[in-house]
Structure formats: structure tokens, C-alpha cells
């Protein structure tokens, strides 16, 4: 794209062509005047004679014919294999005896998203420019619940502080076990309630939900449904009693953790930005920073899926700005 004030913008080409065609300048004189080669001056003069002022605009550089382009019949087979069998460029290329790079260009030309951007079961696009995020309309319509198992840090530090060899010896000597992070995340707002607990037994999970539900109620969220995996603590009578009659319990399909993806994403963020964000000298030191991190996550941290807003911004009047 040419600059509006460049010597051979559309206006500059028109002036050059009129000097040659209408004012009878020689090609050499016009070329010198506009700082171009005589052949360039001839090209624009000839186009002005044929098309007039309309001929001064840029034309597409795309060739009229592409003899070496993959036949349309083969391109359709490539797209069909991607849609029906969910194969990648390499596998499609080996099957059709085509270079995988060529397959990749065909898929890009037809707008096929990468496999990692699509749902494995349905093939529906879940990432990229045409993202359609599955999200409930109001806070409390669905709350995702899960447990993340996290190895404790021995007193004096683990391998991040002491190095791999000394850290592993320190961990084995202490036999300190695990911390179980119980999480409850609202589907609509991504508001999270989490606790660091000592186990994942049914009584612990049930008691956690009672506290989580009380928290959501305190910020004006009435929970209608809870989604968990098929862990034994969530299939227990204790957890069912904690939910009560007013909350419907839904479970994920076996071997489909992405169904509970929102809480899984919170788990990942928690590990990156809190659990492994820096080297801690003990488990107590790490646990002491958890409440601050969780408050920052809920109230201050911009959330990409919320267009830069925090979860608190999506909960009506959580910040108390309306009375």
C-alpha cells in the first residue's frame, strides 16, 4: 500500500500519465520529473490510455493461473479427513501422499482451526477468533468443585531452595505428605473459594462445601448446581447431604476433565502464580501467602476470559458500590 504523498501514489501516477498522454511529454522527461524509470512511466501511460483514471489503482499481485496448485478434488479430501477423522497435517499428508506443509496450507486456506482449538468429542471450535465460550448466564447457576493435590515443602526448603539432590533428601527424611486444595469456582464470574486442607475424605469435602456455600451466599450468590468429578468423596452420602435438596449435583463424564475446565484452569493458575511462583522455605511460609493471593485473584487480577475484568466485577454489588 503506497503512502498518500509518495511520488507514485494514485494521484502521482495520474499526473505522470497525463504528462505523457495529454501534454505530450517524452517518456524520458516524465521519468526524470517523477523520479522513476522510463519503463515505469510507459506502463502507467499505457494503462491511462486503456482505462483512464480508474487504471491508476493497485492491482492484485495474485497470478491469473497456478498450474502447480493442489487440485480442488485433493483439497476437499484433505478437509474431509480433518473434519471426519480429526487428523493432523502429517497424518493426512502420509495418507494422501502429500507434503504435510502443503496440507497445513490447505487447512489454513479453508479456515480449519488447529486440533487443540477444537473439542475432541464434537469438533466444535472452542478457541481462536471464533471462540464461543460455554458460560452460564448468572452467578450461582453452576459452581465447579475440585481438589488439587500438592506436595508439601519440608522445613528448610525443598529442591527449589536447596537444589535437586539435597531437596529430595530433605523431603524423604521429613515424609511430610501433601496439601489438598479444595476449590469451588463460580462458572459465570470465576469467583473462587479455596481452602488448604489435610485430606480429601468425604467428611472433609462435605464440610468444605458447607463453608463454600456460605461464602457464596454471603456475596449474594445462590448456588443452583454443583459440578464435580467422580471421586469417591463426591459420590458419598455425606457430600449429598451437604448439598441438600435445593442444589442439583452434576458429575463429569469419566476421563473428561475438560468438562470441569474452569476449576482446572484455576488450579493451573494457582500453581503458576502462587504455589511455584517463588522458592519457599517451608509449607507454613507458602500457606501464609495463600489468602492474599486468593483475594488478589478474586478482586484485582485481570481475567482474560472476562475481557480484563476481575471475577468480583461480575458479581452484582460485591464491591458495595451500590446501596
mmCIF file of N, CA and C in Angstrom, residues 133-144 185-191 216 219-226 262 306 311-316:
data_model
loop_
_atom_site.group_PDB
_atom_site.id
_atom_site.type_symbol
_atom_site.label_atom_id
_atom_site.label_comp_id
_atom_site.label_asym_id
_atom_site.label_seq_id
_atom_site.Cartn_x
_atom_site.Cartn_y
_atom_site.Cartn_z
ATOM 1 N N UNK A 133 -17.504 -19.332 24.054
ATOM 2 C CA UNK A 133 -17.249 -19.905 25.367
ATOM 3 C C UNK A 133 -18.557 -20.379 25.996
ATOM 4 N N UNK A 134 -18.506 -21.567 26.553
ATOM 5 C CA UNK A 134 -19.662 -22.090 27.271
ATOM 6 C C UNK A 134 -19.671 -21.453 28.640
ATOM 7 N N UNK A 135 -20.726 -20.717 28.934
ATOM 8 C CA UNK A 135 -20.780 -19.981 30.182
ATOM 9 C C UNK A 135 -22.226 -19.794 30.609
ATOM 10 N N UNK A 136 -22.500 -20.058 31.882
ATOM 11 C CA UNK A 136 -23.848 -19.853 32.395
ATOM 12 C C UNK A 136 -24.140 -18.371 32.551
ATOM 13 N N UNK A 137 -25.422 -18.035 32.469
ATOM 14 C CA UNK A 137 -25.820 -16.640 32.356
ATOM 15 C C UNK A 137 -25.681 -15.850 33.650
ATOM 16 N N UNK A 138 -25.826 -16.482 34.794
ATOM 17 C CA UNK A 138 -25.839 -15.741 36.058
ATOM 18 C C UNK A 138 -24.972 -16.435 37.099
ATOM 19 N N UNK A 139 -24.408 -15.669 38.053
ATOM 20 C CA UNK A 139 -23.644 -16.286 39.140
ATOM 21 C C UNK A 139 -24.504 -17.279 39.925
ATOM 22 N N UNK A 140 -23.942 -18.428 40.234
ATOM 23 C CA UNK A 140 -24.646 -19.439 41.004
ATOM 24 C C UNK A 140 -25.347 -20.483 40.171
ATOM 25 N N UNK A 141 -25.512 -20.233 38.861
ATOM 26 C CA UNK A 141 -26.156 -21.241 38.019
ATOM 27 C C UNK A 141 -25.378 -22.554 38.033
ATOM 28 N N UNK A 142 -24.059 -22.452 38.135
ATOM 29 C CA UNK A 142 -23.225 -23.651 38.223
ATOM 30 C C UNK A 142 -21.928 -23.292 38.940
ATOM 31 N N UNK A 143 -21.533 -24.134 39.889
ATOM 32 C CA UNK A 143 -20.265 -23.967 40.608
ATOM 33 C C UNK A 143 -19.431 -25.225 40.388
ATOM 34 N N UNK A 144 -18.208 -25.042 39.936
ATOM 35 C CA UNK A 144 -17.281 -26.155 39.713
ATOM 36 C C UNK A 144 -16.509 -26.436 41.007
ATOM 37 N N UNK A 185 -15.441 -22.868 42.192
ATOM 38 C CA UNK A 185 -15.344 -21.748 41.262
ATOM 39 C C UNK A 185 -16.695 -21.531 40.591
ATOM 40 N N UNK A 186 -17.204 -20.310 40.671
ATOM 41 C CA UNK A 186 -18.462 -19.976 40.012
ATOM 42 C C UNK A 186 -18.252 -19.902 38.506
ATOM 43 N N UNK A 187 -19.138 -20.571 37.753
ATOM 44 C CA UNK A 187 -18.973 -20.676 36.304
ATOM 45 C C UNK A 187 -19.074 -19.322 35.621
ATOM 46 N N UNK A 188 -20.013 -18.483 36.014
ATOM 47 C CA UNK A 188 -20.248 -17.206 35.335
ATOM 48 C C UNK A 188 -19.180 -16.167 35.664
ATOM 49 N N UNK A 189 -18.882 -15.992 36.935
ATOM 50 C CA UNK A 189 -17.981 -14.913 37.351
ATOM 51 C C UNK A 189 -16.539 -15.360 37.546
ATOM 52 N N UNK A 190 -16.275 -16.665 37.681
ATOM 53 C CA UNK A 190 -14.969 -17.229 38.027
ATOM 54 C C UNK A 190 -14.545 -16.882 39.444
ATOM 55 N N UNK A 191 -15.485 -16.417 40.261
ATOM 56 C CA UNK A 191 -15.179 -16.153 41.662
ATOM 57 C C UNK A 191 -14.828 -17.473 42.345
ATOM 58 N N UNK A 216 -20.489 -18.093 49.228
ATOM 59 C CA UNK A 216 -21.208 -17.619 48.048
ATOM 60 C C UNK A 216 -22.506 -16.912 48.460
ATOM 61 N N UNK A 219 -21.995 -13.277 49.518
ATOM 62 C CA UNK A 219 -21.764 -12.270 48.468
ATOM 63 C C UNK A 219 -22.945 -12.191 47.506
ATOM 64 N N UNK A 220 -24.070 -12.783 47.907
ATOM 65 C CA UNK A 220 -25.278 -12.664 47.111
ATOM 66 C C UNK A 220 -25.448 -13.691 46.015
ATOM 67 N N UNK A 221 -24.709 -14.790 46.070
ATOM 68 C CA UNK A 221 -24.806 -15.835 45.052
ATOM 69 C C UNK A 221 -25.546 -17.032 45.632
ATOM 70 N N UNK A 222 -26.662 -17.378 45.016
ATOM 71 C CA UNK A 222 -27.416 -18.569 45.414
ATOM 72 C C UNK A 222 -27.072 -19.690 44.438
ATOM 73 N N UNK A 223 -26.466 -20.740 44.949
ATOM 74 C CA UNK A 223 -25.984 -21.827 44.098
ATOM 75 C C UNK A 223 -27.141 -22.753 43.728
ATOM 76 N N UNK A 224 -27.267 -23.018 42.426
ATOM 77 C CA UNK A 224 -28.319 -23.908 41.937
ATOM 78 C C UNK A 224 -27.778 -25.289 41.589
ATOM 79 N N UNK A 225 -26.547 -25.337 41.059
ATOM 80 C CA UNK A 225 -25.973 -26.621 40.651
ATOM 81 C C UNK A 225 -24.495 -26.657 40.982
ATOM 82 N N UNK A 226 -24.001 -27.859 41.254
ATOM 83 C CA UNK A 226 -22.593 -28.083 41.536
ATOM 84 C C UNK A 226 -22.086 -29.175 40.607
ATOM 85 N N UNK A 262 -13.091 -25.002 34.014
ATOM 86 C CA UNK A 262 -12.878 -23.711 34.675
ATOM 87 C C UNK A 262 -12.131 -23.871 35.992
ATOM 88 N N UNK A 306 -12.663 -12.736 30.818
ATOM 89 C CA UNK A 306 -13.636 -11.713 31.234
ATOM 90 C C UNK A 306 -13.291 -10.356 30.638
ATOM 91 N N UNK A 311 -12.987 -11.382 38.634
ATOM 92 C CA UNK A 311 -14.233 -12.082 38.981
ATOM 93 C C UNK A 311 -15.182 -11.239 39.814
ATOM 94 N N UNK A 312 -14.664 -10.421 40.708
ATOM 95 C CA UNK A 312 -15.537 -9.592 41.549
ATOM 96 C C UNK A 312 -16.365 -8.608 40.723
ATOM 97 N N UNK A 313 -15.830 -8.191 39.569
ATOM 98 C CA UNK A 313 -16.570 -7.250 38.720
ATOM 99 C C UNK A 313 -17.820 -7.875 38.124
ATOM 100 N N UNK A 314 -17.889 -9.201 38.127
ATOM 101 C CA UNK A 314 -19.036 -9.876 37.523
ATOM 102 C C UNK A 314 -20.093 -10.278 38.549
ATOM 103 N N UNK A 315 -19.818 -10.042 39.800
ATOM 104 C CA UNK A 315 -20.793 -10.373 40.845
ATOM 105 C C UNK A 315 -21.507 -9.079 41.238
ATOM 106 N N UNK A 316 -22.822 -9.007 41.062
ATOM 107 C CA UNK A 316 -23.538 -7.753 41.354
ATOM 108 C C UNK A 316 -23.293 -7.253 42.769
#
